[in-house]
Amino acid sequence: EEHLIRCSKLAIDHNMAVYQACAQSTRADLYIRLTAWNDAEALLTEAEQLALKTETADVLPEIYRGWSQLWCARDDWKSAVASAERALEVAKELGDPREQGMSQRVLGQALFAAGRTVEALVCYEQSHDLLADQDSYEAARTKAAWGKDMLTSDAAERGRELLNEAHVVFAQLGAKRDLADLDRIIGRASA
């Protein structure tokens, strides 16, 4: 958080709105992970305004994914799905498979939360297909989200498999925060 605040301050001091939008969006993502929803909302609003003002489309998928997660946390499934779809749309316009894969994952989470399970599972699969050769960390995040949702379905065993596969990748990458989150989920699943 300290580094992101400093980054944002430097961007403001040097009149670099594009970097400020990126810093605010990344800081919002941190707050989303910490479930600090009000702080995330303020930063997403600022980041989106800056990105639109400076016509910085490449940061918009991350911002719209953040909005989707925020709406999911507030049980507003319609807005969550719409924001994730917008993230995917912009990622496709940019021609960025990594952004598309991350956006498919968040769309899968929103659809699953909205009770649209079949569509969600398709999104998770597409997300993993896009990310597998692009970014092993993000592909593992997809498996983690997918597996977590599968635990609550009639395919709980497949959910545990996905979570264990994600766990292996996070351990290889030294992704301690993600490992801790998975350990809590896996611990609950086996209890």
Short mmCIF file of C-alpha atoms in Angstrom, two decimals:
data_model
loop_
_atom_site.label_atom_id
_atom_site.label_comp_id
_atom_site.label_asym_id
_atom_site.label_seq_id
_atom_site.Cartn_x
_atom_site.Cartn_y
_atom_site.Cartn_z
CA GLU A 1 0.00 0.00 0.00
CA GLU A 2 2.82 2.41 0.87
CA HIS A 3 4.48 1.82 -2.51
CA LEU A 4 1.22 2.33 -4.38
CA ILE A 5 0.48 5.55 -2.49
CA ARG A 6 3.98 6.79 -3.31
CA CYS A 7 3.53 5.78 -6.95
CA SER A 8 0.26 7.70 -7.12
CA LYS A 9 1.83 10.76 -5.49
CA LEU A 10 4.73 10.72 -7.95
CA ALA A 11 2.30 10.43 -10.85
CA ILE A 12 0.36 13.44 -9.56
CA ASP A 13 3.55 15.45 -8.92
CA HIS A 14 4.75 14.79 -12.48
CA ASN A 15 1.32 15.28 -14.08
CA MET A 16 1.19 11.67 -15.33
CA ALA A 17 -2.51 10.85 -15.18
CA VAL A 18 -2.06 7.53 -17.00
CA TYR A 19 0.26 6.22 -14.27
CA GLN A 20 -2.00 7.64 -11.61
CA ALA A 21 -4.94 5.66 -13.06
CA CYS A 22 -2.82 2.50 -13.02
CA ALA A 23 -1.68 3.09 -9.44
CA GLN A 24 -5.21 3.77 -8.22
CA SER A 25 -6.57 0.71 -10.01
CA THR A 26 -3.85 -1.51 -8.54
CA ARG A 27 -4.45 -0.04 -5.09
CA ALA A 28 -8.18 -0.73 -5.50
CA ASP A 29 -7.30 -4.35 -6.32
CA LEU A 30 -5.32 -4.53 -3.07
CA TYR A 31 -8.30 -3.20 -1.11
CA ILE A 32 -10.60 -5.68 -2.84
CA ARG A 33 -8.33 -8.51 -1.73
CA LEU A 34 -8.46 -7.06 1.80
CA THR A 35 -12.27 -6.69 1.56
CA ALA A 36 -11.98 -2.93 2.20
CA TRP A 37 -14.91 -2.27 -0.12
CA ASN A 38 -15.47 1.46 0.50
CA ASP A 39 -11.79 2.27 -0.03
CA ALA A 40 -11.79 0.17 -3.20
CA GLU A 41 -14.90 1.93 -4.50
CA ALA A 42 -13.37 5.39 -4.11
CA LEU A 43 -10.20 4.31 -5.91
CA LEU A 44 -12.07 2.54 -8.71
CA THR A 45 -14.14 5.67 -9.29
CA GLU A 46 -11.02 7.84 -9.49
CA ALA A 47 -9.12 5.35 -11.65
CA GLU A 48 -12.01 4.96 -14.08
CA GLN A 49 -12.44 8.73 -14.43
CA LEU A 50 -8.71 9.16 -15.08
CA ALA A 51 -8.58 6.28 -17.56
CA LEU A 52 -11.55 7.62 -19.52
CA LYS A 53 -10.23 11.20 -19.42
CA THR A 54 -6.80 10.15 -20.70
CA GLU A 55 -8.23 7.53 -23.06
CA THR A 56 -6.12 4.84 -21.40
CA ALA A 57 -8.10 1.79 -22.43
CA ASP A 58 -5.49 -0.76 -21.34
CA VAL A 59 -6.26 -0.17 -17.63
CA LEU A 60 -10.05 -0.36 -18.07
CA PRO A 61 -10.36 -4.19 -17.93
CA GLU A 62 -8.72 -4.21 -14.49
CA ILE A 63 -11.01 -1.39 -13.33
CA TYR A 64 -14.16 -3.10 -14.60
CA ARG A 65 -13.06 -6.40 -13.01
CA GLY A 66 -12.69 -4.50 -9.75
CA TRP A 67 -16.21 -3.11 -10.09
CA SER A 68 -17.51 -6.62 -10.73
CA GLN A 69 -15.90 -7.94 -7.56
CA LEU A 70 -17.22 -4.98 -5.59
CA TRP A 71 -20.77 -5.59 -6.88
CA CYS A 72 -20.48 -9.29 -6.02
CA ALA A 73 -19.50 -8.39 -2.47
CA ARG A 74 -22.63 -6.23 -2.29
CA ASP A 75 -24.86 -8.97 -3.75
CA ASP A 76 -25.65 -6.91 -6.85
CA TRP A 77 -25.33 -9.75 -9.36
CA LYS A 78 -26.70 -7.82 -12.33
CA SER A 79 -24.11 -5.05 -11.96
CA ALA A 80 -21.38 -7.61 -11.23
CA VAL A 81 -22.07 -9.52 -14.44
CA ALA A 82 -22.40 -6.31 -16.48
CA SER A 83 -19.05 -4.98 -15.20
CA ALA A 84 -17.28 -8.28 -15.89
CA GLU A 85 -18.78 -8.40 -19.39
CA ARG A 86 -17.54 -4.85 -19.98
CA ALA A 87 -14.04 -5.87 -18.83
CA LEU A 88 -14.10 -8.78 -21.27
CA GLU A 89 -15.39 -6.58 -24.09
CA VAL A 90 -12.58 -4.03 -23.64
CA ALA A 91 -9.97 -6.80 -23.30
CA LYS A 92 -11.16 -8.25 -26.61
CA GLU A 93 -11.02 -4.81 -28.24
CA LEU A 94 -7.42 -4.53 -27.00
CA GLY A 95 -6.63 -8.00 -28.38
CA ASP A 96 -5.01 -8.99 -25.09
CA PRO A 97 -5.47 -12.70 -24.28
CA ARG A 98 -4.16 -12.29 -20.72
CA GLU A 99 -6.68 -9.54 -19.94
CA GLN A 100 -9.38 -11.63 -21.62
CA GLY A 101 -8.49 -14.62 -19.45
CA MET A 102 -8.57 -12.62 -16.23
CA SER A 103 -11.86 -11.02 -17.30
CA GLN A 104 -13.36 -14.44 -18.11
CA ARG A 105 -12.42 -15.56 -14.58
CA VAL A 106 -14.16 -12.61 -12.94
CA LEU A 107 -17.17 -13.09 -15.22
CA GLY A 108 -17.25 -16.73 -14.10
CA GLN A 109 -17.25 -15.63 -10.46
CA ALA A 110 -20.07 -13.15 -11.05
CA LEU A 111 -22.15 -15.65 -13.02
CA PHE A 112 -21.66 -18.34 -10.37
CA ALA A 113 -22.67 -15.92 -7.62
CA ALA A 114 -25.74 -15.03 -9.69
CA GLY A 115 -26.72 -18.71 -9.84
CA ARG A 116 -25.82 -19.09 -13.52
CA THR A 117 -23.59 -22.10 -12.89
CA VAL A 118 -23.36 -23.59 -16.39
CA GLU A 119 -22.31 -20.24 -17.90
CA ALA A 120 -19.84 -19.71 -15.07
CA LEU A 121 -18.13 -23.05 -15.64
CA VAL A 122 -17.73 -22.23 -19.35
CA CYS A 123 -16.12 -18.91 -18.40
CA TYR A 124 -13.71 -20.59 -15.99
CA GLU A 125 -12.68 -23.09 -18.64
CA GLN A 126 -12.17 -20.35 -21.24
CA SER A 127 -10.23 -18.29 -18.71
CA HIS A 128 -7.88 -21.16 -17.98
CA ASP A 129 -7.44 -21.92 -21.69
CA LEU A 130 -6.45 -18.29 -22.34
CA LEU A 131 -4.12 -18.00 -19.35
CA ALA A 132 -2.42 -21.41 -19.29
CA ASP A 133 0.30 -20.38 -21.76
CA GLN A 134 0.24 -16.67 -20.88
CA ASP A 135 0.58 -16.40 -17.11
CA SER A 136 0.88 -19.35 -14.72
CA TYR A 137 -0.01 -17.22 -11.69
CA GLU A 138 -3.25 -15.92 -13.21
CA ALA A 139 -4.08 -19.42 -14.51
CA ALA A 140 -3.70 -20.68 -10.94
CA ARG A 141 -5.95 -17.88 -9.69
CA THR A 142 -8.56 -19.10 -12.16
CA LYS A 143 -8.22 -22.66 -10.85
CA ALA A 144 -8.55 -21.38 -7.30
CA ALA A 145 -11.75 -19.43 -8.03
CA TRP A 146 -13.15 -22.28 -10.13
CA GLY A 147 -12.31 -24.87 -7.48
CA LYS A 148 -13.78 -22.78 -4.68
CA ASP A 149 -17.07 -22.51 -6.55
CA MET A 150 -17.06 -26.21 -7.44
CA LEU A 151 -16.83 -27.10 -3.73
CA THR A 152 -20.39 -25.86 -3.31
CA SER A 153 -21.72 -27.94 -6.21
CA ASP A 154 -22.25 -31.63 -6.80
CA ALA A 155 -18.70 -31.72 -8.23
CA ALA A 156 -16.88 -31.01 -4.96
CA GLU A 157 -14.18 -33.59 -5.73
CA ARG A 158 -13.29 -31.74 -8.94
CA GLY A 159 -13.23 -28.54 -6.88
CA ARG A 160 -10.66 -30.03 -4.51
CA GLU A 161 -8.55 -31.15 -7.50
CA LEU A 162 -8.54 -27.63 -8.94
CA LEU A 163 -7.65 -26.12 -5.57
CA ASN A 164 -4.77 -28.56 -5.13
CA GLU A 165 -3.47 -27.80 -8.64
CA ALA A 166 -3.59 -24.07 -7.87
CA HIS A 167 -1.85 -24.73 -4.53
CA VAL A 168 1.10 -26.39 -6.30
CA VAL A 169 1.58 -23.41 -8.64
CA PHE A 170 1.27 -20.84 -5.84
CA ALA A 171 3.86 -22.79 -3.81
CA GLN A 172 6.25 -22.89 -6.79
CA LEU A 173 5.85 -19.14 -7.32
CA GLY A 174 6.11 -18.26 -3.63
CA ALA A 175 2.66 -16.61 -3.68
CA LYS A 176 2.25 -16.63 0.11
CA ARG A 177 -0.98 -14.62 0.30
CA ASP A 178 -2.68 -16.86 -2.26
CA LEU A 179 -1.40 -19.96 -0.47
CA ALA A 180 -2.81 -18.73 2.84
CA ASP A 181 -6.18 -18.08 1.21
CA LEU A 182 -6.20 -21.54 -0.38
CA ASP A 183 -5.17 -23.21 2.86
CA ARG A 184 -8.20 -21.65 4.55
CA ILE A 185 -10.49 -22.83 1.74
CA ILE A 186 -8.98 -26.32 1.56
CA GLY A 187 -9.06 -26.56 5.35
CA ARG A 188 -12.75 -25.72 5.33
CA ALA A 189 -13.40 -28.13 2.47
CA SER A 190 -11.81 -31.07 4.28
CA ALA A 191 -13.41 -30.28 7.65
#
